[in-house]
Short mmCIF file of C-alpha atoms in Angstrom, two decimals:
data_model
loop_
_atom_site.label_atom_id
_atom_site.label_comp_id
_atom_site.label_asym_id
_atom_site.label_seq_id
_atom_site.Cartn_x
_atom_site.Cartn_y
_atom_site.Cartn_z
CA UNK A 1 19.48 -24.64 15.21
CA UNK A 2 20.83 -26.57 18.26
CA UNK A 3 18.76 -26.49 21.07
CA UNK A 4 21.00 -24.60 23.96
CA UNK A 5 18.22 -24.51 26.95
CA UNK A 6 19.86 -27.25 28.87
CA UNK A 7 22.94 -24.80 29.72
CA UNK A 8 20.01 -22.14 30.60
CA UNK A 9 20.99 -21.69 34.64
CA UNK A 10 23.90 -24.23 35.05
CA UNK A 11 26.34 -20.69 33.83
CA UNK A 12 26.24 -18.76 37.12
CA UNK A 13 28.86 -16.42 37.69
CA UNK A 14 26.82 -14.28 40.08
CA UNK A 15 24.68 -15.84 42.29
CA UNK A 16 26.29 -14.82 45.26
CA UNK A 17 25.04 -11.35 44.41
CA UNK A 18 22.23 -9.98 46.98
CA UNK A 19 19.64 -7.47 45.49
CA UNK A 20 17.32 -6.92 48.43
CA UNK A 21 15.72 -3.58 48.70
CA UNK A 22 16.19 -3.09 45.20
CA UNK A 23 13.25 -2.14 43.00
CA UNK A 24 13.49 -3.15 39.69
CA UNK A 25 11.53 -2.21 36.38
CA UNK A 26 11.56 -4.69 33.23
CA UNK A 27 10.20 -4.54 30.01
CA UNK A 28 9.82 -7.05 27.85
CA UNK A 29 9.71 -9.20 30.63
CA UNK A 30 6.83 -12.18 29.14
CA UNK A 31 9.97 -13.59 27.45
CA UNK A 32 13.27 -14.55 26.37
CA UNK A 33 16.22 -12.52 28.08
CA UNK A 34 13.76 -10.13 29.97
CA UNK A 35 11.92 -13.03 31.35
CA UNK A 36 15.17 -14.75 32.52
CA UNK A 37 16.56 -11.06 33.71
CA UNK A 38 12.84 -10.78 35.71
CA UNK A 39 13.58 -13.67 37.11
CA UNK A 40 16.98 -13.39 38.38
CA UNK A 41 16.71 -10.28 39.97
CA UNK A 42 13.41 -11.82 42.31
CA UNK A 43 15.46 -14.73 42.86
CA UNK A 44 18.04 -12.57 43.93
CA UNK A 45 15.48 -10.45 46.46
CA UNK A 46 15.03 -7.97 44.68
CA UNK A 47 11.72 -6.19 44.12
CA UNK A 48 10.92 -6.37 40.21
CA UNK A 49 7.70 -4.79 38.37
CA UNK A 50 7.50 -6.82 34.64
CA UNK A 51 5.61 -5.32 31.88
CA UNK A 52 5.02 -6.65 28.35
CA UNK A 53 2.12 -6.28 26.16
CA UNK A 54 2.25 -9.98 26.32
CA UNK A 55 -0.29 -10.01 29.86
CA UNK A 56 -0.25 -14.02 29.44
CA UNK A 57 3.23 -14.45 29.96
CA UNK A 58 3.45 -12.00 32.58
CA UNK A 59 0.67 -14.42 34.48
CA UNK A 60 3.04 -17.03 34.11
CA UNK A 61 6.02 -15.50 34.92
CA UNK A 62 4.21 -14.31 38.10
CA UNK A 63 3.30 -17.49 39.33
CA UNK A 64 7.10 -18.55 38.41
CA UNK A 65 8.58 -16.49 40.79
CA UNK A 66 7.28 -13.81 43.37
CA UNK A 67 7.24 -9.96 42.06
CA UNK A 68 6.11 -6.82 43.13
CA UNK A 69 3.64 -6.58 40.41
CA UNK A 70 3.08 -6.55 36.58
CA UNK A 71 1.65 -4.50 34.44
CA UNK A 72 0.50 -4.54 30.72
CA UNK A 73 2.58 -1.81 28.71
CA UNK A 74 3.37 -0.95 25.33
CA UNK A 75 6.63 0.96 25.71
CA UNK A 76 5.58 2.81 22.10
CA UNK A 77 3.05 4.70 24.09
CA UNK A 78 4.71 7.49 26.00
CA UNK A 79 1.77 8.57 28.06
CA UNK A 80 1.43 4.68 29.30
CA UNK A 81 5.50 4.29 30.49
CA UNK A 82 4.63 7.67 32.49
CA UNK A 83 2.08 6.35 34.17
CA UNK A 84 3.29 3.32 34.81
CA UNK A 85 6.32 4.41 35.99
CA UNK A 86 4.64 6.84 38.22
CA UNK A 87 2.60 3.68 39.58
CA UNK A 88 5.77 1.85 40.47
CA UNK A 89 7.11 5.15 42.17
CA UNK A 90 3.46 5.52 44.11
CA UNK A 91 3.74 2.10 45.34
CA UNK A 92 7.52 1.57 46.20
CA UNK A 93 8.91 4.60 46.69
CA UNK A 94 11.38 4.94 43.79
CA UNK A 95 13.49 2.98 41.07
CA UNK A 96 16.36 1.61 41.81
CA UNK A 97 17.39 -0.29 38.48
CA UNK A 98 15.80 0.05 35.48
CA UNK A 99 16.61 -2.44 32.48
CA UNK A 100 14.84 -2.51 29.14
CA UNK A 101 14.66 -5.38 27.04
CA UNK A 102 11.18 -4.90 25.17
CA UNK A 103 11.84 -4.80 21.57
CA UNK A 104 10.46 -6.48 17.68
CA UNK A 105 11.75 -7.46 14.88
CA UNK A 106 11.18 -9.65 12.07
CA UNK A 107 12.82 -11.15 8.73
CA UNK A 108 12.14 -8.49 6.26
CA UNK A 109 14.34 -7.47 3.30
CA UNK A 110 16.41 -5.17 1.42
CA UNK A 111 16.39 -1.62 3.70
CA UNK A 112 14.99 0.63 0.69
CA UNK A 113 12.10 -2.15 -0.06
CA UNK A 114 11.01 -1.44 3.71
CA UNK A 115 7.44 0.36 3.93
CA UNK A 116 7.18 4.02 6.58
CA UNK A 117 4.72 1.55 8.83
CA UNK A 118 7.55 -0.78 9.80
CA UNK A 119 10.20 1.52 9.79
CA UNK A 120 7.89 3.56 12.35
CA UNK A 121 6.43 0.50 14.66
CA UNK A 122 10.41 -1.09 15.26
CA UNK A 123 12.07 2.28 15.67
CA UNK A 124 8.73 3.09 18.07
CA UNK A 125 9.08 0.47 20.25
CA UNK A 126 13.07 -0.66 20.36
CA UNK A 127 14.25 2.62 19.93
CA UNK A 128 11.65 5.58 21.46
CA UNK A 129 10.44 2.82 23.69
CA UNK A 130 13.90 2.10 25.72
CA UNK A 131 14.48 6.24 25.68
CA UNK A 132 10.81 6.43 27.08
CA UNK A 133 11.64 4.28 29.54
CA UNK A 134 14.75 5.81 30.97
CA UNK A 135 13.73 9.23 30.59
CA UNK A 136 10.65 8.30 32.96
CA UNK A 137 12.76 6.46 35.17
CA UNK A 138 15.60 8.97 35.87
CA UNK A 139 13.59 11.34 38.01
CA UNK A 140 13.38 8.86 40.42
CA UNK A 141 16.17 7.72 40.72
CA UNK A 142 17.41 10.80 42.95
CA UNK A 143 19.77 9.02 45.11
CA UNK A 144 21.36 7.36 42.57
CA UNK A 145 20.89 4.38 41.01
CA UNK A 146 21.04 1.60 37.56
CA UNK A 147 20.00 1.56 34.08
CA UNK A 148 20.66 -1.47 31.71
CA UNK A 149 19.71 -0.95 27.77
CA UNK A 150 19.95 -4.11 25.31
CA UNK A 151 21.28 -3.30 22.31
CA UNK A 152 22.24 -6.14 19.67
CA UNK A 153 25.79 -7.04 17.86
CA UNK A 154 23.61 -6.14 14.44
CA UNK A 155 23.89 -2.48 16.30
CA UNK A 156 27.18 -2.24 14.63
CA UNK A 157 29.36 -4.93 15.33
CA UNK A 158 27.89 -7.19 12.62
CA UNK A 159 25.88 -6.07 10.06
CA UNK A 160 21.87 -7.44 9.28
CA UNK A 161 21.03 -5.42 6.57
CA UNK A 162 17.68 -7.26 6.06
CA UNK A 163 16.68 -5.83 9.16
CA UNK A 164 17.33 -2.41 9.02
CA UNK A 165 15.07 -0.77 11.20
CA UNK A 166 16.00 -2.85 14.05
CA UNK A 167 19.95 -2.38 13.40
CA UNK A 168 19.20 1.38 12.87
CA UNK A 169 17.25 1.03 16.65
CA UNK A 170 19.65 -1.12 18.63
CA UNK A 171 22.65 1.35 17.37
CA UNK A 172 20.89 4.31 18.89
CA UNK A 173 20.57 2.60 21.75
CA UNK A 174 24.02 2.98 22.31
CA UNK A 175 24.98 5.89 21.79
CA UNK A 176 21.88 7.30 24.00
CA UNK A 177 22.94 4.94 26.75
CA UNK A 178 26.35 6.96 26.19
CA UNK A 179 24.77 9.99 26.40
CA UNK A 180 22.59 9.16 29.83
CA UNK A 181 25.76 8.09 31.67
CA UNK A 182 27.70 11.33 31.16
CA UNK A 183 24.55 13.40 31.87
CA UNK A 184 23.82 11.42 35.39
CA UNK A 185 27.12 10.38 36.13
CA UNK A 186 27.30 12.90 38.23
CA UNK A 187 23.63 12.14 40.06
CA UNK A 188 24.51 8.79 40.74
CA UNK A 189 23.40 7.17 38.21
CA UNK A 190 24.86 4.34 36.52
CA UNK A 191 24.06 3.80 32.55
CA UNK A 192 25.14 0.27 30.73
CA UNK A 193 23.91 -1.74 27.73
CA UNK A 194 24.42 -5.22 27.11
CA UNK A 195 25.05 -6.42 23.48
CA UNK A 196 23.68 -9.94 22.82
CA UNK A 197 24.72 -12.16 20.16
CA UNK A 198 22.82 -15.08 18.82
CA UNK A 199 21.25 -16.15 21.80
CA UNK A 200 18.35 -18.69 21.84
CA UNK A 201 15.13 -17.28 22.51
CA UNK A 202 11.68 -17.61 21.30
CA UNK A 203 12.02 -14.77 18.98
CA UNK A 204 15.59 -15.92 17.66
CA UNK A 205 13.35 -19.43 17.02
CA UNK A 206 11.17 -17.74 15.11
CA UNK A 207 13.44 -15.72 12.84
CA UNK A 208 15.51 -18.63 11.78
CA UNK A 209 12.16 -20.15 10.81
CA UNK A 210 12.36 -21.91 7.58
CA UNK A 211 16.02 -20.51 7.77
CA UNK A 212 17.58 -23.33 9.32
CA UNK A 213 20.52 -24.07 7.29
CA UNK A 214 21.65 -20.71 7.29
CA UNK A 215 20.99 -20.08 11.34
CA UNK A 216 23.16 -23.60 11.52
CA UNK A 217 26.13 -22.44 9.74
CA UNK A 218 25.87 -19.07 11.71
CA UNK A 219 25.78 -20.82 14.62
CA UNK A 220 29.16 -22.91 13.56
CA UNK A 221 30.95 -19.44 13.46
CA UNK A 222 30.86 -19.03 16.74
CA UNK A 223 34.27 -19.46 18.72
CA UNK A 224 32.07 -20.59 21.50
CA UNK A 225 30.38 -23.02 19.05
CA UNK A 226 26.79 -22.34 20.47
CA UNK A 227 24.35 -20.18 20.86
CA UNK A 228 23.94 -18.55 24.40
CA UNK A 229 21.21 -18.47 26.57
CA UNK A 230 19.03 -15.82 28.04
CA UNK A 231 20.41 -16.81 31.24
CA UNK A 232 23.79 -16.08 30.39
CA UNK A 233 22.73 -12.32 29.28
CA UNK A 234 20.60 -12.35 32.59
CA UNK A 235 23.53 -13.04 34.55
CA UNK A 236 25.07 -9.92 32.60
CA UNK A 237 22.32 -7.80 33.71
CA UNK A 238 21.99 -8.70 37.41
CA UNK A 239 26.06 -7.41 37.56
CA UNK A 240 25.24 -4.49 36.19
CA UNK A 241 22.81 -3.80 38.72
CA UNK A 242 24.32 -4.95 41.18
CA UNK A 243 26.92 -2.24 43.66
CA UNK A 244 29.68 -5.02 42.16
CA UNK A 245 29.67 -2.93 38.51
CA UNK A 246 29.56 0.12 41.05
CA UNK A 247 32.15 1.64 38.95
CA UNK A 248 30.73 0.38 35.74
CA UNK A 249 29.25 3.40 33.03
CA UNK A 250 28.91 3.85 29.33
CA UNK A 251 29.78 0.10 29.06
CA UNK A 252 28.48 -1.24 25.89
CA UNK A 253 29.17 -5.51 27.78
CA UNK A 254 29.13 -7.80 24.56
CA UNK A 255 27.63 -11.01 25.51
CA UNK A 256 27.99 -13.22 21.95
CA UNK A 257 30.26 -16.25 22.40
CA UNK A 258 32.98 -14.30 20.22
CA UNK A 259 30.42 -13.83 16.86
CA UNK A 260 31.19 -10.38 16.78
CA UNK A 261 34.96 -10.98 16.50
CA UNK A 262 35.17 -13.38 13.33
#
């Protein structure tokens, strides 16, 4: 698996892009594309809250770059994205953007070989977790304002039927990110997920784990003939909540060097 961190933040199509006054919610912000998204959308002024149930890597994050806060969340718990959404609202005022990138997975196996536990735990957190989110979000976001949802090209564009759950998860994703941009359309409210492709993070490095020669000739079927960065699908995000996607809703923005086309 070639190593693509030296293009992470020399690909910047949007850096002229000014997000002050913006508050911003993250999940899944320890790491990988939430941790690059986190990051962009400080460095770009705005106002960002990061939770993870990874509290370490929000630590580090926060003395990366300056945030409005972080919290510890599990976005599988319901009762703890309320309240921690109400905590953002208490302290700032209201959500402007909201953009969810916690999620699991795993290498597993056949679908029908997959126990009720994991089926409940990926579908809990990538799945319930992201509609959690939103749905705790959206009353405060009264004078209008963005979501971003990460979905994944194995949500339907390609096919990983060793990891069903999370296919099954990142597929609803869509079509509820669909369904939230008709329904507050008319509020204001902007609705957009971003489809990554292989992109290198530290949980793609740990799925191609002793699956090397198989993640190298994926990787060689890429028209781009790499994998992309979190900083690319960062860049993605910080458009979408930016007022230049103003006119931007129901997009489902594929982000995979071509993958899903071959």
């Amino acid at each position: 698996m070639t190593d693509s961190n030296d293009l992470t933040g020399s690909i910047d199509l949007t850096g002229s892009i000014d997000l002050t006054g913006k508050v911003c919610l993250v999940t899944g912000a320890a790491s990988g594309i939430g941790r690059a998204t986190a990051r962009t959308l400080a460095d770009a002024g705005a106002s960002v809250v990061a939770v993870d149930v990874d509290e370490p890597g929000l630590k580090s994050l926060d003395q990366e770059t300056t945030l409005l806060g972080f919290r510890h969340l599990d976005v599988a718990d319901p009762d703890a994205v309320r309240d921690a959404v109400a905590e953002v609202v208490a302290r700032a005022g209201r959500i402007h953007a909201c953009l969810t990138f916690a999620a699991v997975v795993d290498n597993w196996g056949p679908p029908a070989e997959l126990d009720d536990a994991l089926w409940t735990r990926v579908l809990d957190v990538n799945l319930r977790g992201t509609t959690a989110v939103c749905r705790a979000a959206i009353p405060s976001m009264v004078a209008g304002g963005s979501i971003v949802t990460c979905s994944s090209i194995a949500g339907g564009l390609k096919p990983s039927p060793s990891r069903a759950p999370y296919t099954a998860a990142k597929a609803g994703i869509v079509a509820h990110t669909r369904d939230l941009a008709v329904a507050y359309g008319p509020a204001g409210i902007r609705v957009n997920t971003i489809i990554p492709g292989f992109v290198d993070t530290p949980m793609s490095r740990k799925l191609v784990r002793g699956h090397e020669a198989q993640a190298e000739a994926e990787q060689g079927r890429i028209p781009l003939r790499r994998l992309g960065t979190a900083q690319e699908v960062a860049n993605v995000a910080r458009f979408l909540v930016s007022d230049a996607s103003s006119y931007v809703t129901g997009a489902a923005l594929v982000v995979d060097g071509g993958l899903s086309l071959v």
